[in-house]
Tab-separated table of C-alpha atoms in Angstrom:
chain	number	residue	atom	x	y	z
A	1	VAL	CA	17.612	-8.883	-42.284
A	2	LEU	CA	19.994	-10.191	-39.608
A	3	ILE	CA	22.537	-7.546	-38.705
A	4	GLY	CA	25.383	-7.294	-36.238
A	5	ARG	CA	29.169	-7.506	-36.129
A	6	PHE	CA	30.467	-11.039	-35.704
A	7	ASP	CA	33.959	-12.314	-34.960
A	8	LEU	CA	34.932	-15.244	-37.166
A	9	GLY	CA	37.839	-17.647	-37.234
A	10	GLU	CA	38.643	-18.971	-40.745
A	11	MET	CA	41.036	-21.811	-41.597
A	12	ASP	CA	42.275	-22.692	-45.099
A	13	ASP	CA	45.667	-23.888	-46.352
A	14	ASP	CA	45.239	-21.927	-49.599
A	15	GLU	CA	46.614	-18.490	-48.751
A	16	ILE	CA	45.114	-16.811	-51.841
A	17	VAL	CA	41.622	-18.138	-51.130
A	18	LEU	CA	41.994	-17.303	-47.416
A	19	GLU	CA	42.999	-13.667	-47.966
A	20	ALA	CA	40.434	-13.095	-50.715
A	21	SER	CA	37.708	-14.482	-48.504
A	22	LYS	CA	38.799	-12.317	-45.567
A	23	GLN	CA	38.934	-9.124	-47.652
A	24	TYR	CA	35.577	-9.675	-49.341
A	25	MET	CA	33.660	-10.795	-46.215
A	26	SER	CA	35.132	-8.000	-44.095
A	27	THR	CA	34.461	-5.270	-46.630
A	28	VAL	CA	31.050	-6.312	-47.952
A	29	TYR	CA	29.512	-7.987	-44.899
A	30	SER	CA	31.376	-6.281	-42.020
A	31	PHE	CA	32.674	-9.472	-40.429
A	32	HIS	CA	35.807	-9.356	-38.307
A	33	ILE	CA	37.928	-12.319	-39.414
A	34	ASP	CA	41.081	-13.915	-37.976
A	35	THR	CA	42.758	-16.435	-40.264
A	36	ALA	CA	44.859	-19.574	-39.826
A	37	ARG	CA	46.610	-21.720	-42.482
A	38	SER	CA	46.826	-24.914	-40.446
A	39	GLY	CA	44.899	-26.852	-37.855
A	40	ALA	CA	47.579	-26.301	-35.204
A	41	GLU	CA	47.547	-22.556	-35.817
A	42	ALA	CA	43.727	-22.589	-35.668
A	43	MET	CA	43.743	-24.431	-32.313
A	44	VAL	CA	46.017	-21.775	-30.796
A	45	MET	CA	43.846	-19.018	-32.234
A	46	ILE	CA	40.627	-20.579	-30.896
A	47	ALA	CA	42.179	-21.163	-27.465
A	48	THR	CA	43.141	-17.514	-27.051
A	49	SER	CA	40.176	-15.718	-28.645
A	50	HIS	CA	36.401	-15.914	-28.708
A	51	TYR	CA	34.673	-16.467	-32.046
A	52	ASP	CA	31.016	-16.355	-32.985
A	53	ALA	CA	31.660	-18.982	-35.676
A	54	ILE	CA	34.478	-21.081	-37.193
A	55	ILE	CA	34.849	-21.519	-40.986
A	56	ALA	CA	37.170	-24.260	-42.218
A	57	ASP	CA	38.158	-26.000	-45.414
A	58	TYR	CA	37.303	-29.690	-45.301
A	59	GLU	CA	40.541	-31.179	-46.617
A	60	MET	CA	44.004	-29.763	-45.766
A	61	GLU	CA	47.452	-31.115	-45.100
A	62	GLY	CA	48.090	-32.069	-41.481
A	63	MET	CA	44.939	-31.352	-39.488
A	64	SER	CA	41.927	-31.143	-41.775
A	65	GLY	CA	38.791	-29.140	-41.155
A	66	LEU	CA	37.051	-32.373	-40.161
A	67	ASP	CA	39.859	-33.151	-37.657
A	68	LEU	CA	39.517	-29.650	-36.190
A	69	LEU	CA	35.750	-30.105	-35.898
A	70	LYS	CA	36.181	-33.434	-34.076
A	71	LYS	CA	38.697	-31.926	-31.644
A	72	LEU	CA	36.441	-28.988	-30.838
A	73	ARG	CA	33.334	-31.095	-30.319
A	74	SER	CA	35.160	-33.710	-28.227
A	75	SER	CA	36.392	-30.913	-25.928
A	76	GLY	CA	32.838	-29.605	-25.454
A	77	ASP	CA	33.288	-26.533	-27.652
A	78	GLU	CA	29.907	-25.818	-29.288
A	79	THR	CA	31.009	-22.783	-31.355
A	80	PRO	CA	29.042	-22.768	-34.642
A	81	PHE	CA	31.162	-24.538	-37.291
A	82	ILE	CA	30.726	-24.210	-41.078
A	83	MET	CA	32.542	-26.285	-43.704
A	84	PHE	CA	33.567	-24.090	-46.650
A	85	THR	CA	35.126	-26.395	-49.174
A	86	GLY	CA	35.457	-27.298	-52.788
A	87	LYS	CA	34.657	-30.937	-51.987
A	88	GLY	CA	31.060	-31.494	-53.037
A	89	ARG	CA	30.774	-35.228	-52.535
A	90	GLU	CA	27.833	-36.549	-50.527
A	91	GLU	CA	30.102	-38.404	-48.087
A	92	VAL	CA	31.867	-35.123	-47.237
A	93	VAL	CA	28.564	-33.459	-46.375
A	94	ILE	CA	27.437	-36.454	-44.301
A	95	ALA	CA	30.768	-36.667	-42.434
A	96	SER	CA	30.621	-32.962	-41.637
A	97	TYR	CA	27.127	-33.088	-40.167
A	98	ASP	CA	27.719	-36.403	-38.399
A	99	ASN	CA	30.617	-34.850	-36.516
A	100	GLY	CA	28.734	-31.755	-35.399
A	101	ALA	CA	29.028	-29.210	-38.207
A	102	ASP	CA	26.276	-26.588	-38.246
A	103	GLY	CA	26.490	-25.777	-41.934
A	104	TYR	CA	28.120	-26.625	-45.259
A	105	VAL	CA	28.856	-24.233	-48.162
A	106	GLN	CA	30.555	-25.387	-51.352
A	107	LYS	CA	33.220	-23.231	-52.947
A	108	GLY	CA	33.079	-22.343	-56.609
A	109	GLY	CA	30.779	-20.520	-58.956
A	110	GLU	CA	30.124	-16.813	-59.123
A	111	ILE	CA	32.041	-15.128	-56.264
A	112	CYS	CA	29.339	-12.669	-55.175
A	113	SER	CA	26.691	-15.388	-54.944
A	114	GLN	CA	29.114	-17.723	-53.171
A	115	PHE	CA	30.005	-15.240	-50.442
A	116	ALA	CA	26.392	-14.036	-50.144
A	117	GLU	CA	25.376	-17.622	-49.402
A	118	LEU	CA	28.232	-18.025	-46.922
A	119	SER	CA	27.357	-14.751	-45.165
A	120	HIS	CA	23.697	-15.700	-44.928
A	121	ARG	CA	24.559	-19.152	-43.600
A	122	ILE	CA	26.933	-17.714	-40.979
A	123	ARG	CA	24.443	-15.180	-39.669
A	124	SER	CA	21.545	-17.652	-39.664
A	125	ILE	CA	23.532	-20.288	-37.781
A	126	ILE	CA	24.873	-17.814	-35.205
A	127	TRP	CA	21.440	-16.400	-34.471
A	128	LYS	CA	19.911	-19.871	-34.328
A	129	LYS	CA	22.569	-21.017	-31.846
A	130	ARG	CA	22.044	-17.951	-29.727
A	131	ALA	CA	18.274	-18.419	-29.766
A	132	GLU	CA	18.664	-22.070	-28.762
A	133	LYS	CA	20.997	-21.105	-25.926
A	134	CYS	CA	18.570	-18.459	-24.692
A	135	LEU	CA	15.727	-20.962	-24.913
A	136	VAL	CA	17.672	-23.526	-22.887
A	137	GLN	CA	18.529	-20.891	-20.287
A	138	SER	CA	14.956	-19.668	-20.239
A	139	GLU	CA	13.622	-23.202	-19.811
A	140	ALA	CA	16.118	-23.846	-17.022
A	141	GLN	CA	15.080	-20.638	-15.267
A	142	TYR	CA	11.413	-21.508	-15.736
A	143	ARG	CA	12.012	-25.007	-14.408
A	144	GLN	CA	13.789	-23.613	-11.357
A	145	LEU	CA	11.030	-21.090	-10.718
A	146	TYR	CA	8.410	-23.791	-11.238
A	147	GLU	CA	10.043	-26.292	-8.908
A	148	GLU	CA	11.114	-23.827	-6.206
A	149	SER	CA	7.921	-21.772	-6.209
A	150	PRO	CA	6.171	-21.274	-2.851
A	151	LEU	CA	2.942	-21.970	-4.749
A	152	ALA	CA	1.795	-25.424	-5.815
A	153	TYR	CA	1.251	-26.007	-9.548
A	154	ILE	CA	-0.880	-28.888	-10.808
A	155	THR	CA	-1.747	-29.645	-14.453
A	156	VAL	CA	-4.785	-31.868	-15.058
A	157	ASP	CA	-5.782	-33.447	-18.390
A	158	ASN	CA	-9.341	-33.576	-19.715
A	159	SER	CA	-9.881	-36.985	-18.084
A	160	GLY	CA	-9.337	-35.406	-14.671
A	161	LYS	CA	-5.917	-36.939	-13.976
A	162	ILE	CA	-2.826	-35.086	-12.792
A	163	VAL	CA	-0.180	-35.032	-15.520
A	164	ARG	CA	2.290	-32.560	-14.032
A	165	CYS	CA	3.009	-30.914	-10.679
A	166	ASN	CA	5.828	-29.214	-8.815
A	167	LYS	CA	7.589	-29.964	-5.546
A	168	LYS	CA	5.328	-27.658	-3.525
A	169	ALA	CA	2.260	-29.616	-4.625
A	170	GLY	CA	3.838	-32.721	-3.143
A	171	GLU	CA	4.688	-30.862	0.081
A	172	ILE	CA	1.134	-29.606	0.556
A	173	LEU	CA	-0.295	-33.081	-0.052
A	174	GLY	CA	2.372	-34.849	1.997
A	175	LYS	CA	3.618	-36.934	-0.924
A	176	VAL	CA	6.509	-37.089	-3.363
A	177	ALA	CA	5.487	-34.930	-6.318
A	178	ASP	CA	6.106	-37.700	-8.894
A	179	SER	CA	3.686	-40.007	-7.060
A	180	LEU	CA	0.838	-37.604	-7.834
A	181	ILE	CA	1.170	-38.168	-11.590
A	182	GLY	CA	-1.781	-40.180	-12.875
A	183	MET	CA	-3.875	-39.603	-9.750
A	184	PRO	CA	-7.487	-38.424	-10.266
A	185	VAL	CA	-7.534	-34.828	-9.087
A	186	LEU	CA	-10.767	-35.420	-7.141
A	187	ASP	CA	-8.866	-37.811	-4.858
A	188	ILE	CA	-6.855	-35.000	-3.287
A	189	TYR	CA	-9.926	-33.158	-1.996
A	190	ALA	CA	-11.267	-33.996	1.452
A	191	GLU	CA	-14.498	-35.916	1.991
A	192	GLN	CA	-16.387	-32.984	3.513
A	193	PRO	CA	-18.502	-30.096	2.206
A	194	GLU	CA	-15.450	-27.831	2.004
A	195	GLY	CA	-13.618	-30.465	-0.064
A	196	LYS	CA	-15.397	-32.770	-2.527
A	197	ASP	CA	-18.610	-30.722	-2.783
A	198	ARG	CA	-16.692	-27.503	-3.185
A	199	ILE	CA	-14.420	-28.870	-5.931
A	200	ARG	CA	-17.449	-30.073	-7.905
A	201	GLU	CA	-18.819	-26.525	-7.840
A	202	ILE	CA	-15.430	-25.209	-8.954
A	203	ILE	CA	-15.211	-27.751	-11.805
A	204	GLU	CA	-18.655	-26.726	-13.027
A	205	GLU	CA	-17.649	-23.060	-12.970
A	206	PHE	CA	-14.394	-23.911	-14.762
A	207	LEU	CA	-16.158	-25.844	-17.531
A	208	ASN	CA	-18.574	-22.944	-18.042
A	209	ASN	CA	-16.019	-20.119	-17.965
A	210	GLY	CA	-12.589	-21.686	-18.551
A	211	VAL	CA	-11.200	-19.906	-15.508
A	212	VAL	CA	-11.636	-19.980	-11.733
A	213	THR	CA	-10.063	-17.448	-9.387
A	214	ASP	CA	-9.340	-17.470	-5.653
A	215	LYS	CA	-11.562	-20.284	-4.420
A	216	GLU	CA	-10.997	-21.725	-0.948
A	217	LEU	CA	-11.419	-25.407	-0.210
A	218	VAL	CA	-9.994	-28.301	1.809
A	219	ILE	CA	-7.573	-30.962	0.521
A	220	ARG	CA	-6.672	-34.264	2.141
A	221	ARG	CA	-3.028	-35.125	2.852
A	222	GLU	CA	-1.445	-38.551	2.629
A	223	ASP	CA	-1.464	-38.877	6.444
A	224	GLY	CA	-5.218	-38.205	6.592
A	225	THR	CA	-4.962	-34.634	7.838
A	226	SER	CA	-6.501	-31.726	5.948
A	227	ARG	CA	-5.207	-28.389	4.695
A	228	TRP	CA	-7.003	-25.298	3.463
A	229	VAL	CA	-5.907	-24.050	0.031
A	230	ASN	CA	-6.694	-21.101	-2.205
A	231	VAL	CA	-7.173	-22.355	-5.794
A	232	SER	CA	-7.091	-20.591	-9.164
A	233	VAL	CA	-7.522	-22.551	-12.427
A	234	GLN	CA	-6.819	-21.597	-16.059
A	235	ALA	CA	-7.825	-23.598	-19.134
A	236	ILE	CA	-5.393	-24.719	-21.863
A	237	ARG	CA	-7.286	-24.901	-25.171
A	238	ASP	CA	-6.611	-26.159	-28.677
A	239	GLU	CA	-7.024	-24.049	-31.824
A	240	GLN	CA	-10.746	-24.792	-31.885
A	241	GLY	CA	-11.178	-23.617	-28.293
A	242	LYS	CA	-11.656	-27.078	-26.807
A	243	ILE	CA	-10.249	-27.488	-23.284
A	244	LEU	CA	-7.294	-29.880	-23.345
A	245	LYS	CA	-5.876	-29.382	-19.873
A	246	SER	CA	-6.092	-27.107	-16.879
A	247	ASN	CA	-3.343	-25.413	-14.892
A	248	SER	CA	-4.105	-24.948	-11.203
A	249	ILE	CA	-2.272	-22.787	-8.677
A	250	LEU	CA	-2.720	-23.793	-5.043
A	251	GLN	CA	-1.635	-21.725	-2.043
A	252	ASP	CA	-1.660	-23.245	1.421
A	253	ILE	CA	-3.800	-20.921	3.577
A	254	THR	CA	-4.208	-23.247	6.564
A	255	GLU	CA	-2.397	-20.960	8.983
A	256	ARG	CA	-4.427	-17.994	7.805
A	257	LYS	CA	-7.678	-19.936	8.276
A	258	ARG	CA	-6.580	-20.988	11.757
A	259	ALA	CA	-5.736	-17.397	12.607
A	260	GLU	CA	-9.116	-16.269	11.264
A	261	GLU	CA	-10.886	-18.911	13.333
A	262	ALA	CA	-8.896	-17.951	16.440
A	263	LEU	CA	-9.766	-14.307	15.770
A	264	ARG	CA	-13.451	-15.188	15.372
A	265	GLU	CA	-13.374	-17.094	18.652
A	266	SER	CA	-11.553	-14.222	20.332
A	267	GLU	CA	-14.038	-11.721	18.929
A	268	GLU	CA	-16.924	-13.894	20.080
A	269	ARG	CA	-15.484	-14.103	23.600
A	270	PHE	CA	-14.964	-10.339	23.581
A	271	ARG	CA	-18.484	-9.830	22.252
A	272	GLN	CA	-19.885	-11.990	25.063
A	273	LEU	CA	-17.935	-10.036	27.677
A	274	PHE	CA	-18.789	-6.744	25.992
A	275	ASN	CA	-22.515	-7.382	25.854
A	276	ASN	CA	-22.812	-9.097	29.232
A	277	ALA	CA	-21.057	-6.305	31.112
A	278	SER	CA	-23.384	-4.643	33.625
A	279	ASP	CA	-21.944	-1.206	32.872
A	280	ALA	CA	-22.667	0.683	29.655
A	281	ILE	CA	-19.720	0.580	27.238
A	282	ILE	CA	-19.397	3.100	24.417
A	283	LEU	CA	-16.608	3.075	21.793
A	284	HIS	CA	-16.286	6.405	20.021
A	285	GLU	CA	-13.970	8.506	17.883
A	286	ILE	CA	-11.944	11.379	19.272
A	287	LYS	CA	-11.709	14.700	17.472
A	288	ALA	CA	-9.141	17.475	17.599
A	289	GLU	CA	-8.209	18.748	21.054
A	290	GLY	CA	-9.689	15.654	22.688
A	291	ARG	CA	-13.342	16.362	21.912
A	292	PRO	CA	-15.456	13.157	21.704
A	293	GLY	CA	-16.780	12.286	18.253
A	294	ARG	CA	-18.955	9.754	16.453
A	295	ILE	CA	-20.090	6.640	18.308
A	296	LEU	CA	-18.695	3.436	16.753
A	297	GLU	CA	-20.089	0.659	18.953
A	298	VAL	CA	-22.091	0.141	22.141
A	299	ASN	CA	-23.064	-2.830	24.279
A	300	ASP	CA	-26.502	-4.015	25.401
A	301	SER	CA	-26.236	-2.233	28.742
A	302	ALA	CA	-25.718	1.120	26.994
A	303	CYS	CA	-28.889	0.535	24.983
A	304	GLU	CA	-30.826	-0.343	28.132
A	305	MET	CA	-29.489	2.580	30.147
A	306	LEU	CA	-30.081	5.330	27.575
A	307	GLY	CA	-32.994	3.864	25.592
A	308	TYR	CA	-31.427	3.953	22.106
A	309	THR	CA	-31.069	1.029	19.687
A	310	ARG	CA	-27.609	0.170	18.323
A	311	GLU	CA	-28.571	1.592	14.957
A	312	GLU	CA	-29.589	4.858	16.596
A	313	PHE	CA	-26.412	5.005	18.684
A	314	VAL	CA	-24.055	4.789	15.697
A	315	SER	CA	-25.801	7.765	14.093
A	316	LEU	CA	-25.003	9.926	17.135
A	317	GLU	CA	-21.991	11.674	18.619
A	318	VAL	CA	-21.158	11.613	22.337
A	319	SER	CA	-22.163	15.262	22.579
A	320	ASN	CA	-25.723	14.181	21.701
A	321	LEU	CA	-25.784	12.044	24.859
A	322	ASN	CA	-24.245	14.614	27.176
A	323	THR	CA	-26.247	17.247	29.001
A	324	PRO	CA	-25.137	20.846	28.342
A	325	GLU	CA	-23.361	20.817	31.704
A	326	SER	CA	-21.386	17.713	30.715
A	327	ASN	CA	-20.409	19.142	27.337
A	328	ALA	CA	-19.129	22.205	29.162
A	329	LEU	CA	-16.708	19.948	31.089
A	330	ILE	CA	-14.952	18.701	27.937
A	331	PRO	CA	-12.364	21.511	27.547
A	332	THR	CA	-11.383	20.950	31.179
A	333	ILE	CA	-10.957	17.164	31.153
A	334	ALA	CA	-9.662	16.620	27.554
A	335	PRO	CA	-6.020	17.724	28.187
A	336	SER	CA	-5.651	15.232	31.044
A	337	LEU	CA	-7.110	12.418	28.933
A	338	LEU	CA	-4.777	13.148	26.014
A	339	LYS	CA	-1.773	13.271	28.319
A	340	ASN	CA	-2.456	10.161	30.431
A	341	HIS	CA	-4.572	8.129	27.960
A	342	HIS	CA	-7.070	7.355	30.730
A	343	LEU	CA	-9.336	9.398	32.975
A	344	THR	CA	-12.263	8.818	35.352
A	345	PHE	CA	-14.830	11.547	35.937
A	346	GLU	CA	-18.524	12.107	36.657
A	347	CYS	CA	-21.043	13.695	34.335
A	348	THR	CA	-24.679	13.402	33.299
A	349	HIS	CA	-26.236	11.810	30.225
A	350	GLN	CA	-29.644	12.405	28.787
A	351	ARG	CA	-31.785	9.401	27.909
A	352	LYS	CA	-33.768	9.193	24.685
A	353	ASN	CA	-36.918	10.002	26.704
A	354	GLY	CA	-35.298	13.179	28.045
A	355	SER	CA	-34.634	12.001	31.599
A	356	ILE	CA	-31.201	12.571	33.120
A	357	VAL	CA	-28.915	9.865	34.459
A	358	PRO	CA	-25.754	10.619	36.466
A	359	VAL	CA	-22.776	8.445	35.445
A	360	GLU	CA	-19.214	7.747	36.430
A	361	VAL	CA	-17.150	7.415	33.266
A	362	ALA	CA	-13.821	5.555	33.047
A	363	THR	CA	-12.206	6.402	29.692
A	364	HIS	CA	-9.282	4.757	27.898
A	365	LEU	CA	-7.583	6.227	24.805
A	366	PHE	CA	-5.966	3.780	22.324
A	367	HIS	CA	-5.383	3.074	18.615
A	368	LEU	CA	-7.773	0.888	16.635
A	369	HIS	CA	-7.169	0.333	12.911
A	370	ASP	CA	-4.791	3.335	12.742
A	371	GLN	CA	-7.377	5.559	14.399
A	372	GLU	CA	-7.427	7.034	17.898
A	373	VAL	CA	-10.567	5.974	19.760
A	374	ILE	CA	-12.008	6.162	23.273
A	375	LEU	CA	-13.484	3.240	25.175
A	376	ALA	CA	-15.822	4.718	27.782
A	377	ILE	CA	-17.240	2.526	30.579
A	378	CYS	CA	-20.248	4.342	32.046
A	379	ARG	CA	-21.701	3.321	35.396
A	380	ASP	CA	-25.139	4.520	36.450
A	381	ILE	CA	-24.585	6.197	39.829
A	382	THR	CA	-28.196	7.262	40.431
A	383	GLU	CA	-28.460	5.155	43.607
A	384	ARG	CA	-25.119	6.403	44.821
A	385	LYS	CA	-26.185	9.981	44.255
A	386	HIS	CA	-29.437	9.333	46.178
A	387	SER	CA	-27.440	7.789	49.010
A	388	GLU	CA	-25.090	10.752	49.033
A	389	LYS	CA	-28.058	13.140	49.242
A	390	GLU	CA	-29.612	11.104	52.034
A	391	LYS	CA	-26.273	11.089	53.845
A	392	GLU	CA	-25.959	14.841	53.383
A	393	ALA	CA	-29.527	15.292	54.706
A	394	ILE	CA	-28.752	13.110	57.734
A	395	LEU	CA	-25.515	14.966	58.402
A	396	SER	CA	-27.315	18.286	58.015
A	397	GLY	CA	-30.034	17.174	60.472
A	398	LEU	CA	-27.423	15.969	62.951
A	399	LYS	CA	-25.630	19.278	62.629
A	400	ASP	CA	-28.836	21.170	63.464
A	401	ILE	CA	-29.482	18.915	66.476
A	402	VAL	CA	-25.939	19.353	67.743
A	403	VAL	CA	-26.067	23.119	67.345
A	404	GLU	CA	-29.425	23.283	69.098
A	405	TYR	CA	-28.128	21.082	71.900
A	406	ILE	CA	-25.002	23.198	72.355
A	407	ASP	CA	-27.050	26.408	72.373
A	408	ARG	CA	-29.337	24.968	75.041
A	409	GLU	CA	-26.443	23.868	77.219
A	410	MET	CA	-24.812	27.261	76.934
A	411	LYS	CA	-27.962	28.974	78.115
A	412	ILE	CA	-28.152	26.719	81.135
């Protein structure tokens, strides 16, 4: 049942019929009705008020219902219009519909049935008009979204030819979108393993499953250059489940791929520098109050210096490498490291075989992936320590000689 209050404009030169119709339709069917007894009066009424539908007698003195209909339609007014007349001739019906009427109801017969038919026709026509308007607006919005989307849309028929695409598809391929229509879809994919070979794999997966999601491959542009795209494909099937067409969504990911490649190259350069450094480098977490935590990464020199494999290192904490004396230093040096974000100090590490190695450690505190970490560059200072001991021994010997010499001279 279609419900709702509608505002109607009704025109009839028979005052008795007009008032009876208004009273009955308002009382029984809850319409709000304004009435006019002439075409001129109706034009003024329509110009100053909004109506969900117009009801008019076909034949009246002066401006007839047909004349009113012509005037409204010629002015662009698409308000639903229903002829409600005693004229039942075929030519009257044809003339009404030819000039844009939306419905025709003949007067006469049993009054309840007559107005029930009129009420039903009014409501049906109003709702149909509204639905059509919404559909047009919806299609216009869809068309705008489709054409202005930052994603490329391509529809391919079951022969493999492009039958529809949007503006973005043309932009990605370097062509006017309309020029893609009729092109075999395989022609847009580059002649390289990431292009033609990859699309054949995707087509096979699509035919088996009816859907493909987030596949990356290379397409060829009109100027011969290539672009990376992310592709998802959805099947359009008939009632029997047979694939009729496919809808593809393409997103240009060229810049992302370039950034990934640049990052890989940067990481490789860093990895080369990291592993070829002569000093041991240890990346580790930092716990509360500046205490060193779990080891995250080490370079080759760290493995050589302390005798652990990488796999063994990442299962350890820095405290496992420190001697007890070095661990005792942590409460003293941590505040300075947290304050300045860098610190250089000496300590001792214990190798896997138990031997001790003195090191000079240059530490740097920074954020990595939203986590505070320490990069520690550890230099083996065993030779320096030996040299310092030798120097101390030499200085001590010289001191003894000098003292002995002075004592001898004093005695003389």
